[in-house]
Amino acid sequence: MVDIKSKREIELMKEACKVTALAHEAIKRAIKPGISTLELDKIAEKTIRENGGIPAQKGYPSGEKEIPNFPASICTSINDEVIHGIPSDKVILKQGDIISIDLVSYKNGFNGDAARTYAVGEITTNAKKLIDITKQAFFEGIKFAKVGNRIGDICHAIGEFATKNGYSVVKEFQGHGIGRNMHEEPGIPNYGKAGKGIRLEKGMTLAIEPMIIEGKPEIVILEDGWTIVTQDRSLAAHYENTILITEKEPEILTII
Ligand code: MG
């Protein structure tokens, strides 16, 4: 069942999404060579809490007994790391790195989810292109995010755009509905068939999140049980916003 949010619920959820946007702005300002990913985590947590939110990823269940719950407020994934990297005082950003930050704020009983890949100082042309295409893939996808279209229309547009540009899409992880829960129905893969899947309705709130790899699509999970890296160690980028389906253009709730 896809949850349809009421006007009141949407107003409450917008505040959660705004906190997420503010935390990203604070991170963006702080990113530079020499800063640790744990420092970024602290900046994000402080911003979220100062704005009345809670970092929703902190303590997120791994679902497996032997893997601890997610220990931090944000995911920090550098270069060949795709998603779910764990912040650490031992991981220091270097000139030329790219870093994907995924963060979810919880406020008013609702979640706001957004991810960005940031450049650390000057980066290569290839890295910049990967970041740009990943962001553009999101915007290609949401051209189809309106009442009456189907979820597959979005998935197809993202996948086509990424592969047409010579990149691979991650198939094991996907976007999702979002609201009172971080992950709700429907699942939104970054590939698929146009015209397939559920029909979009006004009041649906979705987290659309292209995860794009420069090389081959295969991924592996590191020993920490969380960090996903590309198998061929090529670069990966991530771009995500929480959006609201309306009769016209979708509203992007995590950009302010
Ligand atoms: Mg996210």
mmCIF file of C-alpha atoms and ligand atoms in Angstrom:
data_model
loop_
_atom_site.group_PDB
_atom_site.id
_atom_site.type_symbol
_atom_site.label_atom_id
_atom_site.label_comp_id
_atom_site.label_asym_id
_atom_site.label_seq_id
_atom_site.Cartn_x
_atom_site.Cartn_y
_atom_site.Cartn_z
ATOM 1 C CA MET A 1 0.000 0.000 0.000
ATOM 2 C CA VAL A 2 1.333 3.410 -0.932
ATOM 3 C CA ASP A 3 0.525 5.961 1.730
ATOM 4 C CA ILE A 4 -1.171 9.138 0.503
ATOM 5 C CA LYS A 5 -0.348 12.120 2.699
ATOM 6 C CA SER A 6 -2.995 14.640 3.696
ATOM 7 C CA LYS A 7 -2.436 18.383 3.373
ATOM 8 C CA ARG A 8 -1.673 18.583 7.084
ATOM 9 C CA GLU A 9 0.768 15.674 6.932
ATOM 10 C CA ILE A 10 2.539 17.258 3.985
ATOM 11 C CA GLU A 11 2.987 20.492 5.917
ATOM 12 C CA LEU A 12 4.545 18.572 8.812
ATOM 13 C CA MET A 13 6.754 16.558 6.488
ATOM 14 C CA LYS A 14 7.993 19.676 4.720
ATOM 15 C CA GLU A 15 9.549 20.788 8.005
ATOM 16 C CA ALA A 16 11.472 17.513 8.322
ATOM 17 C CA CYS A 17 12.682 17.916 4.747
ATOM 18 C CA LYS A 18 13.765 21.479 5.435
ATOM 19 C CA VAL A 19 15.957 20.283 8.310
ATOM 20 C CA THR A 20 17.608 17.818 5.940
ATOM 21 C CA ALA A 21 18.281 20.606 3.452
ATOM 22 C CA LEU A 22 19.800 22.785 6.187
ATOM 23 C CA ALA A 23 22.081 19.949 7.303
ATOM 24 C CA HIS A 24 23.284 19.479 3.732
ATOM 25 C CA GLU A 25 24.023 23.180 3.457
ATOM 26 C CA ALA A 26 26.099 23.025 6.643
ATOM 27 C CA ILE A 27 27.997 19.984 5.359
ATOM 28 C CA LYS A 28 28.628 21.595 2.000
ATOM 29 C CA ARG A 29 30.184 24.598 3.719
ATOM 30 C CA ALA A 30 32.392 22.375 5.904
ATOM 31 C CA ILE A 31 33.755 20.008 3.266
ATOM 32 C CA LYS A 32 37.447 20.627 2.585
ATOM 33 C CA PRO A 33 40.686 18.654 2.517
ATOM 34 C CA GLY A 34 41.760 17.738 6.062
ATOM 35 C CA ILE A 35 38.334 17.384 7.692
ATOM 36 C CA SER A 36 37.314 13.964 8.987
ATOM 37 C CA THR A 37 34.023 12.310 8.127
ATOM 38 C CA LEU A 38 33.270 12.165 11.863
ATOM 39 C CA GLU A 39 33.509 15.961 12.022
ATOM 40 C CA LEU A 40 30.995 16.168 9.162
ATOM 41 C CA ASP A 41 28.753 13.790 11.067
ATOM 42 C CA LYS A 42 28.877 16.065 14.138
ATOM 43 C CA ILE A 43 28.093 19.154 12.064
ATOM 44 C CA ALA A 44 25.090 17.410 10.531
ATOM 45 C CA GLU A 45 23.791 16.124 13.860
ATOM 46 C CA LYS A 46 24.157 19.553 15.490
ATOM 47 C CA THR A 47 22.288 21.242 12.632
ATOM 48 C CA ILE A 48 19.502 18.654 12.664
ATOM 49 C CA ARG A 49 19.016 18.886 16.439
ATOM 50 C CA GLU A 50 19.237 22.705 16.527
ATOM 51 C CA ASN A 51 16.366 22.743 14.046
ATOM 52 C CA GLY A 52 14.192 20.449 16.139
ATOM 53 C CA GLY A 53 14.942 17.225 14.318
ATOM 54 C CA ILE A 54 16.483 13.869 15.095
ATOM 55 C CA PRO A 55 19.038 12.149 12.863
ATOM 56 C CA ALA A 56 16.956 9.195 11.700
ATOM 57 C CA GLN A 57 19.825 7.037 10.486
ATOM 58 C CA LYS A 58 21.474 6.911 13.915
ATOM 59 C CA GLY A 59 20.769 3.474 15.357
ATOM 60 C CA TYR A 60 19.072 2.305 12.171
ATOM 61 C CA PRO A 61 18.753 -1.476 12.456
ATOM 62 C CA SER A 62 21.082 -3.549 10.308
ATOM 63 C CA GLY A 63 18.567 -6.372 10.355
ATOM 64 C CA GLU A 64 21.360 -8.824 11.144
ATOM 65 C CA LYS A 65 22.426 -10.000 14.584
ATOM 66 C CA GLU A 66 26.172 -9.839 13.990
ATOM 67 C CA ILE A 67 26.120 -6.366 12.420
ATOM 68 C CA PRO A 68 25.698 -3.396 14.787
ATOM 69 C CA ASN A 69 23.008 -0.820 14.073
ATOM 70 C CA PHE A 70 24.148 2.207 12.086
ATOM 71 C CA PRO A 71 26.276 4.216 14.535
ATOM 72 C CA ALA A 72 26.184 7.714 13.005
ATOM 73 C CA SER A 73 23.863 10.525 11.908
ATOM 74 C CA ILE A 74 24.869 10.497 8.238
ATOM 75 C CA CYS A 75 26.333 8.103 5.687
ATOM 76 C CA THR A 76 29.700 9.217 4.269
ATOM 77 C CA SER A 77 30.834 7.325 1.179
ATOM 78 C CA ILE A 78 34.111 8.320 -0.475
ATOM 79 C CA ASN A 79 35.196 7.663 -4.089
ATOM 80 C CA ASP A 80 34.535 3.948 -4.791
ATOM 81 C CA GLU A 81 32.184 3.724 -1.823
ATOM 82 C CA VAL A 82 28.619 3.853 -3.133
ATOM 83 C CA ILE A 83 26.444 4.203 -0.043
ATOM 84 C CA HIS A 84 26.267 3.547 3.719
ATOM 85 C CA GLY A 85 29.853 4.524 4.556
ATOM 86 C CA ILE A 86 30.360 5.034 8.305
ATOM 87 C CA PRO A 87 31.830 8.350 9.543
ATOM 88 C CA SER A 88 35.140 8.023 11.364
ATOM 89 C CA ASP A 89 37.796 10.280 12.885
ATOM 90 C CA LYS A 90 40.311 8.180 10.959
ATOM 91 C CA VAL A 91 38.845 8.995 7.563
ATOM 92 C CA ILE A 92 40.234 12.362 6.461
ATOM 93 C CA LEU A 93 39.096 14.007 3.222
ATOM 94 C CA LYS A 94 41.807 14.622 0.655
ATOM 95 C CA GLN A 95 42.006 17.041 -2.238
ATOM 96 C CA GLY A 96 40.443 15.333 -5.267
ATOM 97 C CA ASP A 97 38.110 13.021 -3.332
ATOM 98 C CA ILE A 98 34.408 12.884 -3.978
ATOM 99 C CA ILE A 99 32.120 12.173 -1.030
ATOM 100 C CA SER A 100 28.493 11.129 -1.032
ATOM 101 C CA ILE A 101 26.505 12.241 1.995
ATOM 102 C CA ASP A 102 23.146 10.636 2.628
ATOM 103 C CA LEU A 103 21.088 11.973 5.505
ATOM 104 C CA VAL A 104 17.604 11.673 6.917
ATOM 105 C CA SER A 105 16.048 14.048 9.449
ATOM 106 C CA TYR A 106 13.038 13.063 11.515
ATOM 107 C CA LYS A 107 10.730 15.825 12.739
ATOM 108 C CA ASN A 108 7.001 16.134 13.467
ATOM 109 C CA GLY A 109 6.691 12.368 13.037
ATOM 110 C CA PHE A 110 7.999 12.474 9.458
ATOM 111 C CA ASN A 111 11.248 11.832 7.594
ATOM 112 C CA GLY A 112 13.111 13.922 5.019
ATOM 113 C CA ASP A 113 15.764 12.105 2.979
ATOM 114 C CA ALA A 114 18.381 13.588 0.657
ATOM 115 C CA ALA A 115 21.817 12.673 -0.677
ATOM 116 C CA ARG A 116 24.470 14.651 -2.523
ATOM 117 C CA THR A 117 27.935 13.884 -3.841
ATOM 118 C CA TYR A 118 30.365 16.694 -3.076
ATOM 119 C CA ALA A 119 33.787 17.514 -4.502
ATOM 120 C CA VAL A 120 36.698 17.901 -2.081
ATOM 121 C CA GLY A 121 38.696 20.785 -3.536
ATOM 122 C CA GLU A 122 39.607 20.354 -7.190
ATOM 123 C CA ILE A 123 38.486 17.055 -8.702
ATOM 124 C CA THR A 124 39.100 15.410 -12.069
ATOM 125 C CA THR A 125 36.909 16.154 -15.071
ATOM 126 C CA ASN A 126 35.707 12.544 -15.010
ATOM 127 C CA ALA A 127 34.667 12.758 -11.371
ATOM 128 C CA LYS A 128 32.852 16.019 -12.014
ATOM 129 C CA LYS A 129 31.019 14.523 -14.972
ATOM 130 C CA LEU A 130 29.904 11.536 -12.878
ATOM 131 C CA ILE A 131 28.523 13.841 -10.180
ATOM 132 C CA ASP A 132 26.735 16.005 -12.758
ATOM 133 C CA ILE A 133 25.186 13.098 -14.649
ATOM 134 C CA THR A 134 24.000 11.498 -11.391
ATOM 135 C CA LYS A 135 22.268 14.737 -10.408
ATOM 136 C CA GLN A 136 20.840 15.155 -13.895
ATOM 137 C CA ALA A 137 19.537 11.567 -13.803
ATOM 138 C CA PHE A 138 17.378 12.566 -10.839
ATOM 139 C CA PHE A 139 15.927 15.495 -12.779
ATOM 140 C CA GLU A 140 15.385 13.332 -15.868
ATOM 141 C CA GLY A 141 13.483 10.889 -13.654
ATOM 142 C CA ILE A 142 11.233 13.424 -11.980
ATOM 143 C CA LYS A 143 10.086 14.814 -15.323
ATOM 144 C CA PHE A 144 7.763 11.803 -15.172
ATOM 145 C CA ALA A 145 6.820 12.204 -11.507
ATOM 146 C CA LYS A 146 3.268 13.439 -11.901
ATOM 147 C CA VAL A 147 -0.265 12.237 -11.363
ATOM 148 C CA GLY A 148 -1.330 9.575 -13.831
ATOM 149 C CA ASN A 149 2.159 8.398 -14.787
ATOM 150 C CA ARG A 150 3.548 5.133 -13.487
ATOM 151 C CA ILE A 151 6.518 4.548 -11.218
ATOM 152 C CA GLY A 152 8.282 2.668 -14.036
ATOM 153 C CA ASP A 153 8.307 5.857 -16.098
ATOM 154 C CA ILE A 154 10.611 7.456 -13.517
ATOM 155 C CA CYS A 155 12.806 4.346 -13.153
ATOM 156 C CA HIS A 156 13.177 3.973 -16.907
ATOM 157 C CA ALA A 157 14.139 7.619 -17.438
ATOM 158 C CA ILE A 158 16.858 7.470 -14.764
ATOM 159 C CA GLY A 159 18.345 4.204 -16.030
ATOM 160 C CA GLU A 160 18.292 5.256 -19.665
ATOM 161 C CA PHE A 161 19.930 8.580 -18.968
ATOM 162 C CA ALA A 162 22.735 7.004 -16.917
ATOM 163 C CA THR A 163 23.512 4.189 -19.345
ATOM 164 C CA LYS A 164 23.257 6.471 -22.373
ATOM 165 C CA ASN A 165 26.061 8.478 -20.771
ATOM 166 C CA GLY A 166 28.204 5.360 -20.391
ATOM 167 C CA TYR A 167 27.597 4.697 -16.702
ATOM 168 C CA SER A 168 26.137 1.812 -14.703
ATOM 169 C CA VAL A 169 23.257 1.979 -12.238
ATOM 170 C CA VAL A 170 23.251 0.162 -8.919
ATOM 171 C CA LYS A 171 20.557 -2.502 -9.006
ATOM 172 C CA GLU A 172 20.675 -3.829 -5.448
ATOM 173 C CA PHE A 173 19.513 -0.581 -3.829
ATOM 174 C CA GLN A 174 16.682 1.704 -4.794
ATOM 175 C CA GLY A 175 14.603 4.740 -3.998
ATOM 176 C CA HIS A 176 11.459 4.417 -1.914
ATOM 177 C CA GLY A 177 8.297 5.931 -0.617
ATOM 178 C CA ILE A 178 8.878 7.956 2.541
ATOM 179 C CA GLY A 179 6.801 9.535 5.285
ATOM 180 C CA ARG A 180 6.228 8.416 8.854
ATOM 181 C CA ASN A 181 8.709 5.661 8.014
ATOM 182 C CA MET A 182 12.052 6.186 6.326
ATOM 183 C CA HIS A 183 11.281 3.413 3.857
ATOM 184 C CA GLU A 184 7.746 2.974 2.586
ATOM 185 C CA GLU A 185 6.126 1.548 -0.517
ATOM 186 C CA PRO A 186 6.786 1.717 -3.411
ATOM 187 C CA GLY A 187 10.353 0.651 -4.188
ATOM 188 C CA ILE A 188 11.831 2.870 -6.915
ATOM 189 C CA PRO A 189 14.702 1.167 -8.780
ATOM 190 C CA ASN A 190 17.047 3.239 -10.916
ATOM 191 C CA TYR A 191 16.124 1.198 -13.956
ATOM 192 C CA GLY A 192 12.911 -0.289 -15.268
ATOM 193 C CA LYS A 193 10.233 -0.297 -17.900
ATOM 194 C CA ALA A 194 8.158 2.729 -18.804
ATOM 195 C CA GLY A 195 4.441 2.177 -18.314
ATOM 196 C CA LYS A 196 4.936 -0.430 -15.563
ATOM 197 C CA GLY A 197 4.315 -0.327 -11.827
ATOM 198 C CA ILE A 198 1.895 1.598 -9.669
ATOM 199 C CA ARG A 199 0.169 4.723 -10.896
ATOM 200 C CA LEU A 200 1.289 7.954 -9.241
ATOM 201 C CA GLU A 201 -1.256 9.821 -7.161
ATOM 202 C CA LYS A 202 -1.405 13.275 -5.644
ATOM 203 C CA GLY A 203 -0.034 13.238 -2.085
ATOM 204 C CA MET A 204 2.532 10.470 -2.568
ATOM 205 C CA THR A 205 5.944 11.346 -1.154
ATOM 206 C CA LEU A 206 8.911 9.610 -2.720
ATOM 207 C CA ALA A 207 12.682 9.522 -2.208
ATOM 208 C CA ILE A 208 14.194 9.263 -5.682
ATOM 209 C CA GLU A 209 17.898 8.454 -5.592
ATOM 210 C CA PRO A 210 20.098 7.625 -8.561
ATOM 211 C CA MET A 211 23.221 5.693 -7.492
ATOM 212 C CA ILE A 212 25.533 5.715 -10.483
ATOM 213 C CA ILE A 213 28.872 3.968 -11.082
ATOM 214 C CA GLU A 214 31.591 5.048 -13.489
ATOM 215 C CA GLY A 215 32.582 1.443 -14.257
ATOM 216 C CA LYS A 216 30.805 -1.881 -13.933
ATOM 217 C CA PRO A 217 27.567 -2.205 -11.939
ATOM 218 C CA GLU A 218 28.716 -4.892 -9.486
ATOM 219 C CA ILE A 219 29.010 -3.925 -5.837
ATOM 220 C CA VAL A 220 30.417 -5.568 -2.726
ATOM 221 C CA ILE A 221 29.846 -5.020 0.959
ATOM 222 C CA LEU A 222 32.781 -4.330 3.276
ATOM 223 C CA GLU A 223 33.509 -6.182 6.506
ATOM 224 C CA ASP A 224 31.799 -3.524 8.617
ATOM 225 C CA GLY A 225 28.530 -4.918 7.257
ATOM 226 C CA TRP A 226 27.397 -1.510 5.995
ATOM 227 C CA THR A 227 29.730 0.111 3.470
ATOM 228 C CA ILE A 228 28.898 -0.697 -0.149
ATOM 229 C CA VAL A 229 31.774 -0.289 -2.631
ATOM 230 C CA THR A 230 32.092 -0.821 -6.357
ATOM 231 C CA GLN A 231 33.654 -4.177 -7.139
ATOM 232 C CA ASP A 232 35.957 -2.712 -9.797
ATOM 233 C CA ARG A 233 36.833 0.163 -7.448
ATOM 234 C CA SER A 234 35.608 2.767 -9.920
ATOM 235 C CA LEU A 235 33.953 5.946 -8.652
ATOM 236 C CA ALA A 236 30.299 6.125 -7.594
ATOM 237 C CA ALA A 237 27.943 9.051 -7.024
ATOM 238 C CA HIS A 238 24.555 9.494 -5.361
ATOM 239 C CA TYR A 239 21.895 12.187 -5.642
ATOM 240 C CA GLU A 240 18.585 12.086 -3.836
ATOM 241 C CA ASN A 241 15.642 14.265 -2.876
ATOM 242 C CA THR A 242 12.309 13.696 -1.217
ATOM 243 C CA ILE A 243 9.562 14.839 -3.580
ATOM 244 C CA LEU A 244 5.809 15.323 -3.450
ATOM 245 C CA ILE A 245 3.573 14.185 -6.302
ATOM 246 C CA THR A 246 1.130 16.851 -7.434
ATOM 247 C CA GLU A 247 -1.085 17.252 -10.472
ATOM 248 C CA LYS A 248 1.555 19.462 -12.051
ATOM 249 C CA GLU A 249 5.301 19.452 -11.484
ATOM 250 C CA PRO A 250 6.569 17.480 -8.497
ATOM 251 C CA GLU A 251 7.560 19.529 -5.503
ATOM 252 C CA ILE A 252 11.130 18.921 -4.308
ATOM 253 C CA LEU A 253 10.887 19.104 -0.527
ATOM 254 C CA THR A 254 14.583 18.783 0.350
ATOM 255 C CA ILE A 255 15.784 21.795 -1.642
ATOM 256 C CA ILE A 256 15.202 25.170 0.012
HETATM 257 MG MG MG B 1 18.833 8.788 1.572
#
